[in-house]
Amino acid sequence: MTHLIQGETGDWEVVIGLEVHAQAITKSKLFSGAPTTFGAGPNENVSLVDAAMPGMLPVINEMAIEQAVRTGLGLRAAINKYSVFERKNYFYADLPQGYQISQYQHPVVGEGTVTLDLADGSTRDVGIERLHLEQDAGKSIHDQDPKRSMIDLNRAGVVLMEIVSKPDIRSPEEAGAYLRKLRAILRYLGTCDGNMEEGSMRADVNVSVRPKGADELRTRVEVKNVNSVRFVMQAIEVEAERQVGVWEDGGEVVQETRLFDPNKGETRAMRTKEFAHDYRYFPDPDLLPVRFDDDFIERIKATLPELPDEKKNRFINDMGLSAYDAGVLVADRETATYFEEAADGRDAKTVANWLTTNLFGALNKLGKDIGESPVSAGHLGELVGLIKDETISTKIAKDVFEEMLKTSKAPGDIVEEKGLKQITDTGAIEAIVDQVIADNPDQAADVRGGNDKAIGWFVGQVMKASQGKANPGQVNGLLRSKLLG
Amino acid sequence: MSDLRDWTIATASDAMEKGEVSSVELTDAFIAAMEAGRTLNAFITETPELARERAAASDERRKNGDARGPMDGIPIGMKDLFCTEGVKTTAASHILDNFVPTYESTVSGNLRDAGAVMLGKTNLDEFAMGSANITSYFGSVKNPWTPEGANANLVPGGSSGGSVAAVSGGLAIAATGTDTGGSIRQPASFTGLVGMKPTYGRCSRWGTVAFASSLDQAGPLTRTVEDAAIMLQAMASHDPKDSTSLPMVLPDCRAACTRDAKGLRVGIPKEYTLDGMPEEIQKLWNQGAQWFKEMGAEIVEVSLPHTKYALPTYYIVAPAEASSNLARYDGVRYGFRKDGASLDEMYELTRGEGFGAEVQRRVLIGTYVLSAGYYDAYYVKAQQVRTLIAEDFKKIFADVDVLLTPTAPSAAFAEGDKMDDPIAMYLNDVFTVPASLAGLPAISVPGGVDKDGLPLGLQLITGVCQEETLFRAASALEMAAGFEARP
Amino acid sequence: MSLTKDDVRKIAFLARIRVPDERLEPLAGELNNIVGWVEQLGEVNTDGVAPMTSVVETETPMREDVVTDGGVQDKVLANAPDGEGAFYGVPKVVE
Ligand SMILES: [Mg+2]
Ligand SMILES: [Zn+2]
């Protein structure tokens, strides 16, 4: 799926790399015992360490290391048993220490891979360059006072995993697929909640363009802190087009940091210029290098859940689903769990169908996600079971499903209460068939005269007369033998 | 009360135990001396009320048989680099204007818990950067010692200049110091005191204003080696809040002071002989070796080939770390702020006015050696040389127990000397810096006086965590030297 | 290697220290003296020598992931030059 921008001089290719900051799920901060909960009052979740009081020192949160290693394993990445925290020095109002403790030359996780599931059911691998741990900064609030910015350090020191991709992404769609897949993996692992609205996942997008077929990379621009999948895709779109415009006008794209403005649908250069930065990284002398052994990695490995790619393969190979359906079902952990529960002991393909068409459609209309579904996984499975054993027809099943959405009742109970059980007794069906034929002599003559197609009309009439409960196969057989036999 | 300079921790503790004196009496006497001795400018902040309160509590404990050991009730000075809860802490810098910590550093907290009575916060070089205590925002400190037949004002050494002035001037029985490149040992040498820097990691750095994290160590400044052992025992601890704190218990250093030097292998590093070093220092050094020989120790000439590179290494590593450690002083959360039209202007004005000249110089050097294009050539190179220096020591300590060197290349000098040449000033630390770079324990013991009657110290260095050997050798040296001179 | 007045200006801005113009030249001189002096390290052969990361080799201590701190807003703001309304105030920042 090549995404090309048509310029005046020809086609251009977009080259994209993503740096995702994912907040690791931990109770306390990376280097202090202050809580990481969302929504506390200003400066409440702050320790004296986070506020960089004189003499305060960092101590590593073991869970942060664990979550990074767990994520690294989920990204099929190299785990570095020796890693170093370094200081990234710069001044900013919400950076209390005057440096961010981050990892630079020796990150805890090295190269890995994320497999994208594309819309056409195909897959594509995107390389991961590294994953490193670092502290988040605080928050500057600019709109409370005309002359001042207000600083809240609640987020200062929260654990971030910065996941850097290789420049392997070639379109906004792939970037979207990458973010969704990465988020799915993090959620499966339980290492990040992936909530972009609350800022627990943010992306810096590196964009460059080059004439189609060119090998070398051109200057890249970093679009900072984009906070939704949709905005990332839009930002790439407009930034790539801007760059094509610059090159084609004979200009030069400058390496800079830009911000995406979703309201105006454009990117603009940040006022704080990058050239003034010289981060002066050096190993943090307040911390020793991090070392762990294979046992530590093995212990974490033993707790890993089945990940989306493995699950998808199992759904395809063992359960007979299409690559597309399998991809959709594993996209998030809750859906996959729901599916597996519903499909337990049932026909998996039928369950998959009901889930992806009927249930997803209904939930979409209700504005609910699968965790809030009025139809439980067990009930959906039961419904498929009722179809399979011919207690109800597929058509009746649709009515039952509507009722399930409204009442959350078990399908068996609904069928019982409303008397929707399919009629399979040949005698009972024959009586209705005979009655319908007797009531419509003209149409019957028409069929007998050779108009086969009109038999469909009779099927409809019989089903209607049986309130949909007659077994459609049997009805068809009886009508054929009586009218054409 | 007799000459306050007669008191040591050991004698005062004994006297209190016997009921000959109370902590309140001692404390009152030292408060009076502190007030009378203000011309030394040894204290930035005096805390007499707090001291009396703690002294009374100590007496109460002792009465109830709950005394907490030999530090209980002892009036001490606290270097104003240790954050003290509710007591202004300045690091001798304008930039910490009116900073009152809401927390107590681990070291000062350990001493408080041991019953020590803090008289006040002692003066120092700004952010502990200096060797003469002339860079303090609160003015320079005067050495209680004066050269015979002259009345020049001498510097007390630095950076723990206020602490040594207080102890040698009889304003406190002992005091805390911090040592990054020699800031305990060199001023001890300049004032006829014992100054001890333990193995890196023995004393927690939590709550102590940082200068250079990989080098900073707290330690005691006392009149005797035994006192240094007593006080270190109270200061040191394994602190989970400091990731570089050693997870082990300090051995009984006071007990080690009673052992003699017989059989010790004492190394004399030949590279510590400097061109142009005053003859008296060379003589004292030889004398020290002679004393050890007479006490049954074996003298071995050894070589530490990278010694001459220690000082330039230090002057890359320490400013680099300092440039980053001092970035937090930005006028946002505490301390001095000078308003500006923009955030950057506020930072620049605050730091331009809040830091003194020497601190600025070091922050700029540190910023430079870490900056893009220079990091490998300076910082990485220095850390490599540091590895070589540490390896030199490691090799030597496979062969000898302890090294004997001079503490400083000169006696205390007059205020005004060496002032306009930073490098000449840096050379004060030439003998103390190598052990700092390698994280080794070291001690300065007064050895004698020069022709002007000014004290000169001898330094002993041992391997990592070999404090017992260090104290054993130091008390033997102390006994042999029999130093009794007074300012 | 010799630092120019301009280098000093750049470094001073990186360190956010305002240096008056007339001090740039003399400061360049002082810094050059020091830098020139430390450059003697160039004589030392450090091929294959690992830069020191910590003087005392011990295990990296790690904390258990439990909340033991925070909720000390009063202490956090106690010394703030501008700490109204539970925030730290700074001159307005425009991004
Ligand atoms: Mg980034
Ligand atoms: Zn980052």
XYZ file of C-alpha atoms and ligand atoms in Angstrom, chain A residues 19 21 88 162 204 222 224, ligand 1:
8
model
C 8.502 8.149 19.131
C 5.817 8.104 25.116
C 19.370 15.191 29.772
C 9.781 6.006 25.141
C 6.246 12.591 18.487
C 9.541 16.409 14.434
C 5.729 16.983 18.905
Mg 11.687 12.397 21.794
